[in-house]
């Protein structure tokens, strides 16, 4: 007799993507539907929280229907519902959490809250079916930059994080200064391929020796000062060179610190996670460094790096399997710690 698959529905609404997926046995994607609000926020140059919440509300039922249909299942087949309950924009999170609670209540399905960063890490379990903890994870997203030692599916220790801007946030702000539009990270990535990363020297900020913390606000200001200086002097700015030089400065520090953490802890595996893990320069840089040092590098495909429901379903699956369940009292926690 054919063995029944365990089906998890994953719901993600922490920022500007309304995303729902169905996973079989925690790692096999049956559907992964993402409704992005990028086009709406282009004209604002960034996410407007209230507008994001409203769009989640408008989109979520349609995204749910599509995710179930694509997976060829109905709600009655779902064994577990996982939802991002933090960190993120509170109003946006609440749309996912309320939907998940309503479905769990109506259909009597177990409910688990997933931490957004654990979900980003979990994208790697989907991409690499053989991957198991422990490993080192480098999380770089719009809201976070963290180096984390992942001990098992549900536990990790933060070794360092940003003291000001996250990498994605810095990319988005620099893109705005250069007039590249929103979202800035992918635009910087693209235009940087046409520029010279050595054209302008931006200082690499490593903070204290042996620190795994980051600071990007100084670098962001240096780019702004450079652009203003050039404008005042009446010189034309080569946007590709500025983007490439900025990107190189950021990714040098991020890659060096991640490698240092791997070395210091004696780990053999490094996992990339979060939206900025889609950055082509960071991917190449880390893959070269890891190859030279005999470290196995794990990089989810770009579509699994940015926000999606599949990673949420995966994180929720492992939480549930470890005996943790949520309740209908669950709330959104905008600044939930790891
Ligand atoms: O993980 P994510 O989808 O949302 C958060 O949890 O924040 O990450 C979004 C961030 C944005 O700042 C976006 O500009 C950045 O990831 N990003 C990139 C690239 N793709 C997305 N940054 C650099 N290069 C990329 N290719
Ligand atoms: Zn994210």
Short mmCIF file of N, CA and C and ligand atoms in Angstrom, two decimals, residues 17 116 120 141-143 168-169 171-172 183-186 189 274-276 278-280 305-307, ligand 1:
data_model
loop_
_atom_site.label_atom_id
_atom_site.label_comp_id
_atom_site.label_asym_id
_atom_site.label_seq_id
_atom_site.Cartn_x
_atom_site.Cartn_y
_atom_site.Cartn_z
N UNK A 17 5.43 40.08 0.47
CA UNK A 17 5.07 38.94 -0.37
C UNK A 17 3.96 38.15 0.33
N UNK A 116 10.86 33.73 11.13
CA UNK A 116 11.18 34.03 9.73
C UNK A 116 12.61 33.64 9.35
N UNK A 120 14.12 31.03 6.59
CA UNK A 120 15.11 31.29 5.52
C UNK A 120 16.18 30.20 5.51
N UNK A 141 19.41 39.45 4.68
CA UNK A 141 18.11 39.76 4.08
C UNK A 141 17.87 41.26 4.16
N UNK A 142 16.63 41.66 3.89
CA UNK A 142 16.31 43.09 3.94
C UNK A 142 16.33 43.62 5.36
N UNK A 143 16.00 42.77 6.31
CA UNK A 143 15.91 43.22 7.70
C UNK A 143 16.98 42.66 8.61
N UNK A 168 20.69 43.95 3.00
CA UNK A 168 19.67 44.24 1.99
C UNK A 168 19.20 45.69 2.08
N UNK A 169 19.06 46.14 3.33
CA UNK A 169 18.63 47.52 3.56
C UNK A 169 19.67 48.50 2.99
N UNK A 171 21.79 47.90 0.57
CA UNK A 171 21.71 47.81 -0.91
C UNK A 171 20.53 48.64 -1.41
N UNK A 172 19.39 48.51 -0.73
CA UNK A 172 18.19 49.24 -1.16
C UNK A 172 18.40 50.75 -1.07
N UNK A 183 12.98 47.06 -6.00
CA UNK A 183 13.87 46.86 -4.86
C UNK A 183 15.33 46.95 -5.29
N UNK A 184 16.12 47.59 -4.46
CA UNK A 184 17.47 47.97 -4.86
C UNK A 184 18.46 46.83 -5.00
N UNK A 185 18.36 45.81 -4.13
CA UNK A 185 19.35 44.73 -4.14
C UNK A 185 19.54 44.12 -5.52
N UNK A 186 18.47 43.62 -6.16
CA UNK A 186 18.64 43.01 -7.48
C UNK A 186 19.15 44.01 -8.52
N UNK A 189 22.87 44.36 -8.00
CA UNK A 189 23.47 43.11 -8.48
C UNK A 189 23.64 43.18 -10.00
N UNK A 274 18.32 33.93 3.09
CA UNK A 274 17.79 35.29 3.02
C UNK A 274 17.89 35.89 1.63
N UNK A 275 17.14 36.96 1.41
CA UNK A 275 17.05 37.56 0.08
C UNK A 275 18.37 37.90 -0.57
N UNK A 276 19.34 38.40 0.23
CA UNK A 276 20.63 38.81 -0.36
C UNK A 276 21.49 37.60 -0.73
N UNK A 278 20.63 35.70 -2.78
CA UNK A 278 20.42 35.61 -4.23
C UNK A 278 21.46 36.44 -4.99
N UNK A 279 22.24 37.25 -4.26
CA UNK A 279 23.21 38.14 -4.92
C UNK A 279 24.31 37.34 -5.63
N UNK A 280 24.48 37.61 -6.92
CA UNK A 280 25.39 36.78 -7.71
C UNK A 280 26.84 36.93 -7.25
N UNK A 305 15.56 31.89 -1.94
CA UNK A 305 16.28 32.80 -1.01
C UNK A 305 15.34 33.90 -0.54
N UNK A 306 14.58 34.48 -1.46
CA UNK A 306 13.65 35.55 -1.07
C UNK A 306 12.40 34.93 -0.44
N UNK A 307 11.55 35.77 0.16
CA UNK A 307 10.44 35.26 0.97
C UNK A 307 9.51 34.33 0.18
O1 LIG B 1 14.61 37.78 2.61
P1 LIG B 1 13.91 38.86 1.89
O2 LIG B 1 13.06 38.47 0.71
O3 LIG B 1 13.01 39.68 2.86
C1 LIG B 1 13.39 39.93 4.19
O4 LIG B 1 13.24 39.02 5.02
O5 LIG B 1 13.93 41.04 4.40
O6 LIG B 1 15.04 39.89 1.43
C2 LIG B 1 14.74 41.03 0.72
C3 LIG B 1 16.03 41.79 0.53
C4 LIG B 1 15.84 43.16 -0.10
O7 LIG B 1 16.60 44.11 0.63
C5 LIG B 1 16.38 42.96 -1.51
O8 LIG B 1 16.90 44.15 -2.07
C6 LIG B 1 17.47 41.95 -1.27
O9 LIG B 1 16.92 41.06 -0.33
N1 LIG B 1 17.85 41.21 -2.48
C7 LIG B 1 19.08 41.29 -3.04
C8 LIG B 1 19.03 40.49 -4.19
N2 LIG B 1 17.79 39.95 -4.29
C9 LIG B 1 17.07 40.41 -3.22
N3 LIG B 1 20.18 41.96 -2.66
C10 LIG B 1 21.27 41.86 -3.42
N4 LIG B 1 21.30 41.12 -4.56
C11 LIG B 1 20.22 40.43 -4.97
N5 LIG B 1 20.26 39.70 -6.09
#
